[in-house]
Coordinates of C-alpha atoms (C1' of nucleotides) in Angstrom, one line a residue:
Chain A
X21 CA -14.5 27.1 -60.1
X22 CA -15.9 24.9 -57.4
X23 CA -15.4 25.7 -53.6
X24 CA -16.6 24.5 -50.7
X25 CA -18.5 26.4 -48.0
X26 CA -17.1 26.7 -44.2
X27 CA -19.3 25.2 -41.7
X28 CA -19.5 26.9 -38.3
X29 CA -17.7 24.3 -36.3
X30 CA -14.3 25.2 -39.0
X31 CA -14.0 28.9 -37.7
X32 CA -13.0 30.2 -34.4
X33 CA -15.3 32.4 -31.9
X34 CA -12.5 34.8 -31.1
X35 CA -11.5 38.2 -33.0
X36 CA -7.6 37.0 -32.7
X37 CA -8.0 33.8 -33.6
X38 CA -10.4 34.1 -36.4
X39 CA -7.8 36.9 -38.1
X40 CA -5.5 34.0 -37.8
X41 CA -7.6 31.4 -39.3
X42 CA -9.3 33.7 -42.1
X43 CA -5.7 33.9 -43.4
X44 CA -5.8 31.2 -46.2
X45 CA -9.5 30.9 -46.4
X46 CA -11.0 31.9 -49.3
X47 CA -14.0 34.7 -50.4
X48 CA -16.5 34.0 -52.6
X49 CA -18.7 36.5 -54.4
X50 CA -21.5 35.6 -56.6
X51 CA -23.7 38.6 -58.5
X52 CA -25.1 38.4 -61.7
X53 CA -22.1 39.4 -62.9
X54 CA -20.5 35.9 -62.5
X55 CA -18.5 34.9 -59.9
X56 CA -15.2 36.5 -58.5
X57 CA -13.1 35.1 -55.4
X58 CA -10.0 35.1 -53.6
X59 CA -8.0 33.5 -50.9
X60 CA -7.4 36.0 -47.6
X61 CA -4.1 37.2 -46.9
X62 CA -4.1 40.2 -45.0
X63 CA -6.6 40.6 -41.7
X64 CA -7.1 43.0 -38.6
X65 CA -8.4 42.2 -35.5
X66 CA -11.0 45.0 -33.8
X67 CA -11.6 43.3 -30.4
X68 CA -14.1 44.1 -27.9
X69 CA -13.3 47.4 -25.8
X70 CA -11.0 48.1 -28.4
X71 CA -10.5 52.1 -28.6
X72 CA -9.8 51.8 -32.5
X73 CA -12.7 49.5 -32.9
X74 CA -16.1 51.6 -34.6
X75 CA -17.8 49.9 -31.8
X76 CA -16.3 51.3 -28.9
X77 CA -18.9 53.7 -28.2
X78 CA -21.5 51.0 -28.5
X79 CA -24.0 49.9 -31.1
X80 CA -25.4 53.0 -33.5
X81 CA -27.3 52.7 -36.9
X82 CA -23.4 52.2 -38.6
X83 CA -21.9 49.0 -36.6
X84 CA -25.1 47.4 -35.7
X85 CA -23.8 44.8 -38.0
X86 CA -20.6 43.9 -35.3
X87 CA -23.1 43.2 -32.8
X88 CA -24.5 40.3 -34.7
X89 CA -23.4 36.3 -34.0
X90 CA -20.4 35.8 -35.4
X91 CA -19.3 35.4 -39.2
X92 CA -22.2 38.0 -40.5
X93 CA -20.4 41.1 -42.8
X94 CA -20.4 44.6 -41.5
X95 CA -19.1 46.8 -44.3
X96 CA -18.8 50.6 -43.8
X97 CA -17.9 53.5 -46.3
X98 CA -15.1 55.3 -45.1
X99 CA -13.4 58.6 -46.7
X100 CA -16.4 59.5 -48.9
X101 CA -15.0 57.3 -51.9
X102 CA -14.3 53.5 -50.4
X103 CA -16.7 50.4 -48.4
X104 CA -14.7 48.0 -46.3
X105 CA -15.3 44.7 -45.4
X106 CA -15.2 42.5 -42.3
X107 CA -16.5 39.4 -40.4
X108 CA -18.2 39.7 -37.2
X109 CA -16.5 37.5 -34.7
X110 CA -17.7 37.6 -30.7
X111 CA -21.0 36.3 -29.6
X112 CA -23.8 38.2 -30.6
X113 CA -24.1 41.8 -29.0
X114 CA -20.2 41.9 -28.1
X115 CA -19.4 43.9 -30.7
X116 CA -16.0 42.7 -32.8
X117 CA -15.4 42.5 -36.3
X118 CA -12.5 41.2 -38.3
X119 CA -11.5 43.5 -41.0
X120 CA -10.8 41.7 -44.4
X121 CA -7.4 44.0 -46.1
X122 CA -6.0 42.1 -49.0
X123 CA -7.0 39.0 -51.2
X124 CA -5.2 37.1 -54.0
X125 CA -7.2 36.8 -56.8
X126 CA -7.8 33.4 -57.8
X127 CA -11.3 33.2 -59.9
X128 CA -12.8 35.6 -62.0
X129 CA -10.0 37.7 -62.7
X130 CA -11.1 39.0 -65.7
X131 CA -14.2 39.8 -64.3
X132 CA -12.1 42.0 -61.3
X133 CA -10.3 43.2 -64.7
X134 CA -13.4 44.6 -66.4
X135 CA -14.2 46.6 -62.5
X136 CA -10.9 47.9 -62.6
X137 CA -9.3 49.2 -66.1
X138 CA -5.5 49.5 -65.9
X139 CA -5.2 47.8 -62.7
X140 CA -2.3 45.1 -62.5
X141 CA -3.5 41.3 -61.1
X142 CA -1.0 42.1 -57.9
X143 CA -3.1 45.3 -57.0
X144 CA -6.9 44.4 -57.6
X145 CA -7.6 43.3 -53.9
X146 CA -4.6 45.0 -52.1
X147 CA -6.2 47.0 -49.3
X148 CA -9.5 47.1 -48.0
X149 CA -10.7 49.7 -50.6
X150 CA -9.7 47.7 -53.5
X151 CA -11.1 44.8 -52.4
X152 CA -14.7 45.8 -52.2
X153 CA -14.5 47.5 -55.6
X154 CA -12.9 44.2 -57.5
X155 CA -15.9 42.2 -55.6
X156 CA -18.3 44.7 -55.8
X157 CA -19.3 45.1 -52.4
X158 CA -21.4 47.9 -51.0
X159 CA -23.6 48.0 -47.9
X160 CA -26.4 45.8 -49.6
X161 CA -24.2 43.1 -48.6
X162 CA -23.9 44.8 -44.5
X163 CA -25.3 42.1 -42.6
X164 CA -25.4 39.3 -44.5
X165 CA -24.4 35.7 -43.3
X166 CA -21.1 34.3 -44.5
X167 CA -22.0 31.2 -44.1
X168 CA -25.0 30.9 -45.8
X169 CA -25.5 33.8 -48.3
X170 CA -25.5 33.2 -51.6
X171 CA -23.8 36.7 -52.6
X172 CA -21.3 36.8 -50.3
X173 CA -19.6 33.9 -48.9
X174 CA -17.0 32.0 -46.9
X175 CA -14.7 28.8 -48.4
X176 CA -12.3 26.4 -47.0
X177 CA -8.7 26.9 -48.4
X178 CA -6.6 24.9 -50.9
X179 CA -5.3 23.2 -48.0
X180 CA -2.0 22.6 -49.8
X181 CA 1.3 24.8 -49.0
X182 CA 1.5 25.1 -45.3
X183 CA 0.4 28.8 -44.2
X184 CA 3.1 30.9 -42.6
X185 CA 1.1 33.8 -40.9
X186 CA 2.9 37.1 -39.8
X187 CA 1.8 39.7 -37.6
X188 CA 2.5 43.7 -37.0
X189 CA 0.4 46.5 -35.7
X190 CA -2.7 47.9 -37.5
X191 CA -2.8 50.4 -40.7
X192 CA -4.2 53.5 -40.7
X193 CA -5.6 53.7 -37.5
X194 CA -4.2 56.3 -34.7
X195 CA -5.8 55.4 -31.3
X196 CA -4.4 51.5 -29.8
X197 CA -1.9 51.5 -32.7
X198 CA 1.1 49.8 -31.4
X199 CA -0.9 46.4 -30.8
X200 CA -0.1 43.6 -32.9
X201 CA -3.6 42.5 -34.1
X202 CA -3.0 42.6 -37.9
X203 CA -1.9 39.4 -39.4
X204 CA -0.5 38.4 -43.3
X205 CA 0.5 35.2 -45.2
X206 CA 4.2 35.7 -45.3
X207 CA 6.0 35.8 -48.6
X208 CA 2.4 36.7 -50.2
X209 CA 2.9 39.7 -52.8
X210 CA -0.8 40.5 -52.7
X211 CA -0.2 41.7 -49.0
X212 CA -1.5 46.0 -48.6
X213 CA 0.7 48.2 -46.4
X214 CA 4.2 49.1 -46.5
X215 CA 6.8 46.4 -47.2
X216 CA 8.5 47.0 -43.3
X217 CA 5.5 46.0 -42.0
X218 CA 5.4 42.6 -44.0
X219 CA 8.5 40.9 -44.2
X220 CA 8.7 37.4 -45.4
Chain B
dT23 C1' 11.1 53.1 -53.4
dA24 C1' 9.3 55.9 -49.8
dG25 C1' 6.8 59.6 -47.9
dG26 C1' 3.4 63.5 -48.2
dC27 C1' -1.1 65.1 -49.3
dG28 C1' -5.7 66.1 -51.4
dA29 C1' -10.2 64.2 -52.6
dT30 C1' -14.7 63.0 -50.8
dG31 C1' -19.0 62.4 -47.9
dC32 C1' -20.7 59.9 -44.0
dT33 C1' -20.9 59.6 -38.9
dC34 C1' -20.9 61.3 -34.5
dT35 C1' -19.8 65.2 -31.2
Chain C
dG2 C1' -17.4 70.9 -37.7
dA3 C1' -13.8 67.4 -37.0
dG4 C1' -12.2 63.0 -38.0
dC5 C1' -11.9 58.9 -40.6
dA6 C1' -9.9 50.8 -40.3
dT7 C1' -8.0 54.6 -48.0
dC8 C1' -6.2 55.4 -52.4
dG9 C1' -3.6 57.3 -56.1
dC10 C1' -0.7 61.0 -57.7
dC11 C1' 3.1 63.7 -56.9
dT12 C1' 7.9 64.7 -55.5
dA13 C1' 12.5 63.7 -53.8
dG14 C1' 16.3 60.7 -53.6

DNA sequence: TAGGCGATGCTCT
DNA sequence: GAGCATCGCCTAG
């Protein structure tokens, strides 16, 4: 399945806007496994001076990666099991990331399949946790451009259906929680989190 | 279907 | 030593 990479001038340099536009964009990952991707539809904004964001106590061996030009992965390993994923997004040393919850499968499902026994098509990439594990995604890939990698990668959209995007506050977080900086495709069964927090 | 809770280990205080 | 940007299993309704 052929996709085409995003170019810089295609993304936004804002954490809010960028967890708006990432919505319908698509994520590539190529190992030597074969390729697996999927097209966003679930996002969280961590904005600068955010008290939820893991950089608001400033840069430390962990986040270094949210402190790099924007569009670069920072993935972290959270509750001694899971790795998350997101996309730096603020001019370098600002320190924002947008966090990458929820994808809909659309190549190399049988591949996601084989990484997850048992696991229905609906649930392989619903939730930040899940997601990592269906693209295999550790912290070898912390860092990494996603624009230019070859692992790990940014691609345009279908372009097709119109994209209706939703928003609510952020899951699983406790400080800054009643903000409204998570955003979903609408309608979109592969969207994580309770269904009040998601309606159509 | 919704809500509670334990597992698990890294990170920072 | 506490807390954590989660998940999956369990129970109640």
């Amino acid at each position: 399945m052929h996709f085409e990479r995003l170019s810089p001038g295609e993304l936004p340099v804002d954490t809010v806007e960028l967890a708006r536009a990432l919505i319908g964009a698509v994520l590539v990952r190529d190992s030597k496994d074969g390729r697996v991707a999927g097209r966003i539809v679930e996002t969280e904004a961590y904005l600068p001076g955010d008290p939820a964001s893991h950089a608001f106590g400033g840069m430390s061996a962990r986040n270094r990666s949210m402190f790099l030009p924007p569009f670069h992965a920072y993935v972290y390993f959270i509750y001694g099991t899971y790795f998350c994923v997101n996309v730096s997004s603020e001019a370098e040393g600002e320190g924002a990331a947008v966090l990458l919850r929820a994808l809909e499968p659309i190549a190399g499902i049988d591949l996601m399949e084989r990484r997850r026994a048992d696991v229905p098509v609906r649930d392989l990439c619903r939730g930040p946790g899940r997601l990592a594990r269906a693209l295999d995604i550790d912290r070898s890939e912390d860092g990494c451009d996603l624009l230019r990698d070859e692992r790990l990668w940014l691609a345009s959209g279908a372009g097709g259906a119109p994209v209706r995007v939703g928003s609510s506050r952020r899951i699983g977080i406790t400080r800054a929680a009643h903000r409204r900086l998570r955003f979903y495709l609408r309608g979109s069964p592969f969207v994580s989190g309770p269904r009040s927090l998601s309606p159509p």
